């Protein structure tokens, strides 16, 4: 269990393995009973999209059953509950950014298991807030921006997929936004059960890679050239949605703010990493 940190309006305690494992419901009950939080946020998931194809049982155990256990425990303790979900619940064949009302049709095991998690959470908790986000990057853990920065230092040339489109989202911006909406949720102000929240603007992976490298290496002479390639040229076990842009106007209408442009957020994260 991590030490608590304070933010205006709330203090945060983060818990993870081994103290709390989504595959061990007894640990969820023990932690929530001892911590007695005002709001529970489940950001944990089986997130390896390609590995989920060969380990579907584990993906469902964590993303559906684990989420359901946390939601049910929060309900039993009469505590508001927030679940993080994904743009990968959509097929990616739409021509407009997806709204919360659009039909879901996941293309891979990860997306299907996260969608099952959404449904399980809605069944287990009376007033959950499910937030779907997308293309998350940050200075921490492993993510696309960090991988591109590493490869830009290691390789003479980079090939990056340019035919998938989404909304890149800084985990820092997402965390700030979530902390900003915790007080009204804690105070049980009415809210929709499902909202989309991503960085403003949209991009392909190629766009995101270019911005990352340009911010890290301002001198063109020092940058490795980036080549746009198709998804077919970079085969992976899991199918990805071609266009999973999220329409975040419902979140802005309800809470009165939106996340900044992804380009600014990338610049910030790269500056922190450097
Ligand atoms: N990354 C994206 O682009 C993206 C896009 C849309 C939505 N999301 C959603 O955003 C949330 C956070 O994703 P992320 O990218 O930050 O993922 P991440 O870096 O892979 O982090 C996942 C976290 O979940 C924890 N976890 C995994 N299995 C667990 C289990 N059985 N019990 C307890 N904790 C477990 C991991 O703990 P360990 O450190 O112990 O492994 C890790 O801390 C997830 O709900 C994901 O579905 C992510």
Short mmCIF file of N, CA and C in Angstrom, two decimals, residues 47-109:
data_model
loop_
_atom_site.label_atom_id
_atom_site.label_comp_id
_atom_site.label_asym_id
_atom_site.label_seq_id
_atom_site.Cartn_x
_atom_site.Cartn_y
_atom_site.Cartn_z
N UNK A 47 -3.83 -5.06 -19.12
CA UNK A 47 -3.78 -4.06 -20.20
C UNK A 47 -2.95 -4.48 -21.41
N UNK A 48 -2.34 -5.68 -21.34
CA UNK A 48 -1.52 -6.09 -22.48
C UNK A 48 -2.43 -6.61 -23.59
N UNK A 49 -2.69 -5.73 -24.56
CA UNK A 49 -3.70 -6.00 -25.59
C UNK A 49 -3.36 -7.25 -26.40
N UNK A 50 -2.09 -7.44 -26.71
CA UNK A 50 -1.71 -8.61 -27.52
C UNK A 50 -1.70 -9.89 -26.69
N UNK A 51 -1.19 -9.78 -25.46
CA UNK A 51 -1.15 -10.99 -24.62
C UNK A 51 -2.56 -11.48 -24.27
N UNK A 52 -3.50 -10.54 -24.19
CA UNK A 52 -4.89 -10.92 -23.86
C UNK A 52 -5.43 -11.92 -24.89
N UNK A 53 -4.95 -11.86 -26.12
CA UNK A 53 -5.44 -12.79 -27.16
C UNK A 53 -5.12 -14.23 -26.80
N UNK A 54 -3.95 -14.45 -26.17
CA UNK A 54 -3.57 -15.82 -25.82
C UNK A 54 -3.88 -16.15 -24.36
N UNK A 55 -4.29 -15.12 -23.56
CA UNK A 55 -4.63 -15.37 -22.15
C UNK A 55 -6.01 -14.77 -21.84
N UNK A 56 -7.04 -15.18 -22.60
CA UNK A 56 -8.35 -14.54 -22.41
C UNK A 56 -8.92 -14.76 -21.01
N UNK A 57 -8.66 -15.94 -20.42
CA UNK A 57 -9.24 -16.21 -19.10
C UNK A 57 -8.72 -15.22 -18.07
N UNK A 58 -7.42 -14.93 -18.14
CA UNK A 58 -6.84 -13.96 -17.19
C UNK A 58 -7.39 -12.56 -17.45
N UNK A 59 -7.53 -12.20 -18.74
CA UNK A 59 -8.07 -10.88 -19.07
C UNK A 59 -9.47 -10.71 -18.48
N UNK A 60 -10.30 -11.77 -18.61
CA UNK A 60 -11.68 -11.68 -18.06
C UNK A 60 -11.67 -11.69 -16.54
N UNK A 61 -10.75 -12.49 -15.98
CA UNK A 61 -10.70 -12.58 -14.52
C UNK A 61 -10.40 -11.20 -13.90
N UNK A 62 -9.50 -10.45 -14.55
CA UNK A 62 -9.12 -9.14 -14.01
C UNK A 62 -10.11 -8.07 -14.48
N UNK A 63 -10.35 -8.01 -15.79
CA UNK A 63 -11.08 -6.86 -16.35
C UNK A 63 -12.59 -6.94 -16.14
N UNK A 64 -13.13 -8.15 -16.07
CA UNK A 64 -14.58 -8.28 -15.82
C UNK A 64 -14.82 -8.60 -14.34
N UNK A 65 -14.26 -9.76 -13.89
CA UNK A 65 -14.60 -10.23 -12.55
C UNK A 65 -13.97 -9.33 -11.47
N UNK A 66 -12.72 -8.93 -11.69
CA UNK A 66 -12.05 -8.08 -10.70
C UNK A 66 -12.78 -6.75 -10.55
N UNK A 67 -13.13 -6.13 -11.70
CA UNK A 67 -13.85 -4.85 -11.65
C UNK A 67 -15.19 -5.04 -10.93
N UNK A 68 -15.86 -6.16 -11.21
CA UNK A 68 -17.16 -6.42 -10.57
C UNK A 68 -17.00 -6.57 -9.05
N UNK A 69 -15.94 -7.25 -8.62
CA UNK A 69 -15.73 -7.43 -7.17
C UNK A 69 -15.53 -6.07 -6.49
N UNK A 70 -14.73 -5.20 -7.11
CA UNK A 70 -14.47 -3.89 -6.48
C UNK A 70 -15.77 -3.09 -6.43
N UNK A 71 -16.51 -3.11 -7.55
CA UNK A 71 -17.77 -2.36 -7.60
C UNK A 71 -18.75 -2.89 -6.55
N UNK A 72 -18.83 -4.21 -6.41
CA UNK A 72 -19.78 -4.80 -5.46
C UNK A 72 -19.40 -4.44 -4.02
N UNK A 73 -18.09 -4.44 -3.76
CA UNK A 73 -17.63 -4.10 -2.40
C UNK A 73 -17.92 -2.63 -2.10
N UNK A 74 -17.70 -1.77 -3.10
CA UNK A 74 -18.00 -0.34 -2.91
C UNK A 74 -19.50 -0.17 -2.65
N UNK A 75 -20.30 -0.90 -3.39
CA UNK A 75 -21.76 -0.82 -3.20
C UNK A 75 -22.14 -1.27 -1.78
N UNK A 76 -21.51 -2.37 -1.34
CA UNK A 76 -21.83 -2.89 0.00
C UNK A 76 -21.48 -1.87 1.08
N UNK A 77 -20.43 -1.08 0.82
CA UNK A 77 -20.01 -0.07 1.80
C UNK A 77 -20.67 1.28 1.54
N UNK A 78 -21.58 1.33 0.56
CA UNK A 78 -22.29 2.58 0.18
C UNK A 78 -21.32 3.68 -0.23
N UNK A 79 -20.33 3.29 -1.02
CA UNK A 79 -19.30 4.23 -1.46
C UNK A 79 -19.39 4.44 -2.98
N UNK A 80 -19.34 5.69 -3.46
CA UNK A 80 -19.33 5.92 -4.91
C UNK A 80 -18.15 5.20 -5.57
N UNK A 81 -18.34 4.82 -6.85
CA UNK A 81 -17.34 3.99 -7.54
C UNK A 81 -17.09 4.50 -8.94
N UNK A 82 -15.81 4.56 -9.28
CA UNK A 82 -15.39 5.03 -10.60
C UNK A 82 -14.54 3.96 -11.28
N UNK A 83 -14.88 3.63 -12.52
CA UNK A 83 -14.16 2.57 -13.25
C UNK A 83 -13.54 3.19 -14.51
N UNK A 84 -12.28 2.84 -14.79
CA UNK A 84 -11.64 3.34 -16.01
C UNK A 84 -11.81 2.30 -17.11
N UNK A 85 -12.32 2.74 -18.26
CA UNK A 85 -12.49 1.84 -19.39
C UNK A 85 -11.83 2.44 -20.65
N UNK A 86 -12.17 1.89 -21.79
CA UNK A 86 -11.32 2.10 -22.95
C UNK A 86 -12.08 2.37 -24.26
N UNK A 87 -11.42 3.07 -25.16
CA UNK A 87 -11.94 3.28 -26.52
C UNK A 87 -11.97 1.95 -27.31
N UNK A 88 -11.24 0.92 -26.82
CA UNK A 88 -11.19 -0.34 -27.56
C UNK A 88 -12.48 -1.14 -27.44
N UNK A 89 -13.51 -0.57 -26.79
CA UNK A 89 -14.83 -1.22 -26.81
C UNK A 89 -15.52 -0.98 -28.16
N UNK A 90 -14.95 -0.05 -28.97
CA UNK A 90 -15.57 0.27 -30.26
C UNK A 90 -14.88 -0.47 -31.40
N UNK A 91 -15.62 -0.61 -32.50
CA UNK A 91 -15.07 -1.34 -33.65
C UNK A 91 -14.03 -0.50 -34.39
N UNK A 92 -14.21 0.82 -34.37
CA UNK A 92 -13.28 1.68 -35.08
C UNK A 92 -13.67 1.95 -36.52
N UNK A 93 -14.89 1.57 -36.89
CA UNK A 93 -15.29 1.77 -38.29
C UNK A 93 -16.18 2.99 -38.48
N UNK A 94 -16.40 3.76 -37.41
CA UNK A 94 -17.24 4.96 -37.55
C UNK A 94 -16.47 6.07 -38.25
N UNK A 95 -17.21 7.08 -38.75
CA UNK A 95 -16.50 8.19 -39.39
C UNK A 95 -16.52 9.44 -38.51
N UNK A 96 -17.23 9.37 -37.40
CA UNK A 96 -17.27 10.47 -36.43
C UNK A 96 -16.70 9.95 -35.11
N UNK A 97 -16.19 10.86 -34.24
CA UNK A 97 -15.78 10.39 -32.91
C UNK A 97 -16.95 9.73 -32.18
N UNK A 98 -16.63 8.68 -31.42
CA UNK A 98 -17.68 7.90 -30.75
C UNK A 98 -18.23 8.64 -29.54
N UNK A 99 -19.56 8.68 -29.43
CA UNK A 99 -20.20 9.20 -28.22
C UNK A 99 -20.59 8.02 -27.34
N UNK A 100 -21.02 8.34 -26.13
CA UNK A 100 -21.42 7.30 -25.17
C UNK A 100 -22.62 6.51 -25.67
N UNK A 101 -23.38 7.10 -26.61
CA UNK A 101 -24.60 6.42 -27.10
C UNK A 101 -24.31 5.47 -28.25
N UNK A 102 -23.11 5.52 -28.81
CA UNK A 102 -22.81 4.71 -29.98
C UNK A 102 -22.68 3.23 -29.63
N UNK A 103 -23.06 2.35 -30.57
CA UNK A 103 -22.97 0.91 -30.29
C UNK A 103 -21.52 0.45 -30.14
N UNK A 104 -21.32 -0.49 -29.23
CA UNK A 104 -19.98 -1.03 -28.99
C UNK A 104 -19.81 -2.31 -29.82
N UNK A 105 -18.57 -2.59 -30.19
CA UNK A 105 -18.27 -3.82 -30.93
C UNK A 105 -16.76 -4.05 -30.89
N UNK A 106 -16.26 -4.50 -29.73
CA UNK A 106 -14.80 -4.64 -29.59
C UNK A 106 -14.22 -5.61 -30.61
N UNK A 107 -12.97 -5.33 -30.99
CA UNK A 107 -12.31 -6.11 -32.03
C UNK A 107 -11.32 -7.12 -31.46
N UNK A 108 -11.09 -7.08 -30.15
CA UNK A 108 -10.08 -7.98 -29.57
C UNK A 108 -10.50 -8.39 -28.16
N UNK A 109 -9.74 -9.33 -27.59
CA UNK A 109 -10.10 -9.89 -26.27
C UNK A 109 -10.03 -8.81 -25.19
#
